[in-house]
Amino acid sequence: MDGNGRWAKNRDKPRHVGHEAGLKTLTKIIKHIFNYRISHFSVYAFSSENWLRPQSEVKNLLMLFEKAIDDNFTFLIENKICFHLLGNISKFPKSLQKKIEDLTNQTRQYNKLHFYLAANYGSREELLSASNNLKMQQKKITESIFKNAFYVSNLPDVDLLIRTGGETRLSNFLLWQSAYAELYFTKVLWPDFNKKNLDNALNFFNKKVRKFGKIT
Ligand code: FPP
């Protein structure tokens, strides 16, 4: 969800205004996702490298995260959305950790849509942590054993990866899971991303012939 800062700058507003607008976009896009046969939807909200941003911006993002949970708790329950936090939450304030745990526990039984929020997430860290957790194991490590040691074991491979804001890199997001992902880059800044932009990305995906290394 890239481009919040630039969106705010274009309006002579502070960066937090861009993140707030970004949150509004996220809640709208989740509602559109329901109109399609999409069962798993992941967003990258805070990378393990984002701690290097000015303290005031980090603090603001963490507060916004708490507000996002408070404002959307009922929506997620009513719409039977299963919430998963993707990342290491131990560095977050205790109040935020509690909200994440409550939301995860209270939506655990739902499967209408699996929603993964990547926060304090870094793919390399995820892969290293899985390797370290498994290194004492005697038996041969298979793909499925390895995946089971990830932050969330049941996250399927990524089919379509959308990056907004014009950059054309993965920035340490779901590197293992995106091995065969179709990559879609758009210059649209995240707060401006709308249903039409989502449709364009899905049309791009639907035209792809996915061969996974085979000929047909
Ligand atoms: C990257 O764009 C965006 C982020 C680091 C934050 C994303 C957060 C939201 C969309 C808010 C909603 C999510 C939750 C749950 C709090 P940037 O701001 O670095 O953009 P820039 O490249 O234009 O500066």
Short mmCIF file of N, CA and C in Angstrom, two decimals, residues 30-41 111-114 156 159-160 198-199 202 205-206:
data_model
loop_
_atom_site.label_atom_id
_atom_site.label_comp_id
_atom_site.label_asym_id
_atom_site.label_seq_id
_atom_site.Cartn_x
_atom_site.Cartn_y
_atom_site.Cartn_z
N ILE A 30 -11.46 -3.71 0.89
CA ILE A 30 -11.89 -5.01 1.46
C ILE A 30 -13.35 -5.27 1.07
N LYS A 31 -14.17 -4.24 1.08
CA LYS A 31 -15.58 -4.43 0.72
C LYS A 31 -15.71 -4.84 -0.74
N HIS A 32 -14.88 -4.27 -1.63
CA HIS A 32 -14.91 -4.68 -3.04
C HIS A 32 -14.44 -6.12 -3.21
N ILE A 33 -13.46 -6.50 -2.41
CA ILE A 33 -12.89 -7.85 -2.53
C ILE A 33 -14.00 -8.90 -2.39
N PHE A 34 -15.02 -8.60 -1.57
CA PHE A 34 -16.16 -9.51 -1.38
C PHE A 34 -16.90 -9.81 -2.68
N ASN A 35 -16.84 -8.87 -3.63
CA ASN A 35 -17.59 -9.05 -4.88
C ASN A 35 -16.92 -10.04 -5.83
N TYR A 36 -15.75 -10.48 -5.48
CA TYR A 36 -15.02 -11.39 -6.36
C TYR A 36 -14.82 -12.71 -5.63
N ARG A 37 -14.46 -13.73 -6.39
CA ARG A 37 -14.19 -15.02 -5.74
C ARG A 37 -12.75 -15.02 -5.24
N ILE A 38 -12.50 -14.18 -4.24
CA ILE A 38 -11.15 -14.10 -3.66
C ILE A 38 -11.26 -14.62 -2.23
N SER A 39 -10.44 -15.60 -1.90
CA SER A 39 -10.56 -16.19 -0.57
C SER A 39 -9.47 -15.72 0.39
N HIS A 40 -8.36 -15.22 -0.16
CA HIS A 40 -7.25 -14.77 0.69
C HIS A 40 -6.77 -13.41 0.19
N PHE A 41 -6.68 -12.45 1.10
CA PHE A 41 -6.30 -11.09 0.73
C PHE A 41 -5.28 -10.59 1.76
N ASN A 111 -14.35 -18.28 7.61
CA ASN A 111 -13.56 -18.57 6.41
C ASN A 111 -14.14 -17.96 5.13
N LYS A 112 -15.02 -16.96 5.31
CA LYS A 112 -15.57 -16.31 4.11
C LYS A 112 -14.45 -15.59 3.35
N LEU A 113 -13.58 -14.96 4.11
CA LEU A 113 -12.39 -14.33 3.53
C LEU A 113 -11.29 -14.40 4.59
N HIS A 114 -10.10 -14.79 4.16
CA HIS A 114 -8.95 -14.74 5.06
C HIS A 114 -8.20 -13.44 4.77
N PRO A 156 -1.69 -19.29 1.56
CA PRO A 156 -1.34 -19.94 0.30
C PRO A 156 -0.37 -19.10 -0.52
N ASP A 159 -1.14 -15.36 -5.78
CA ASP A 159 -1.47 -15.42 -7.22
C ASP A 159 -1.15 -14.08 -7.88
N LEU A 160 -1.65 -13.01 -7.27
CA LEU A 160 -1.49 -11.68 -7.85
C LEU A 160 -0.92 -10.75 -6.78
N LEU A 198 -8.67 -1.72 -9.01
CA LEU A 198 -8.67 -3.15 -8.62
C LEU A 198 -9.12 -4.01 -9.80
N ASP A 199 -10.16 -3.56 -10.49
CA ASP A 199 -10.64 -4.29 -11.68
C ASP A 199 -9.53 -4.40 -12.72
N LEU A 202 -7.16 -7.05 -11.68
CA LEU A 202 -7.74 -8.39 -11.81
C LEU A 202 -7.87 -8.80 -13.28
N PHE A 205 -4.59 -9.96 -14.38
CA PHE A 205 -4.34 -11.32 -13.88
C PHE A 205 -5.12 -12.36 -14.69
N ASN A 206 -6.39 -12.04 -15.00
CA ASN A 206 -7.23 -13.02 -15.69
C ASN A 206 -6.74 -13.33 -17.10
#
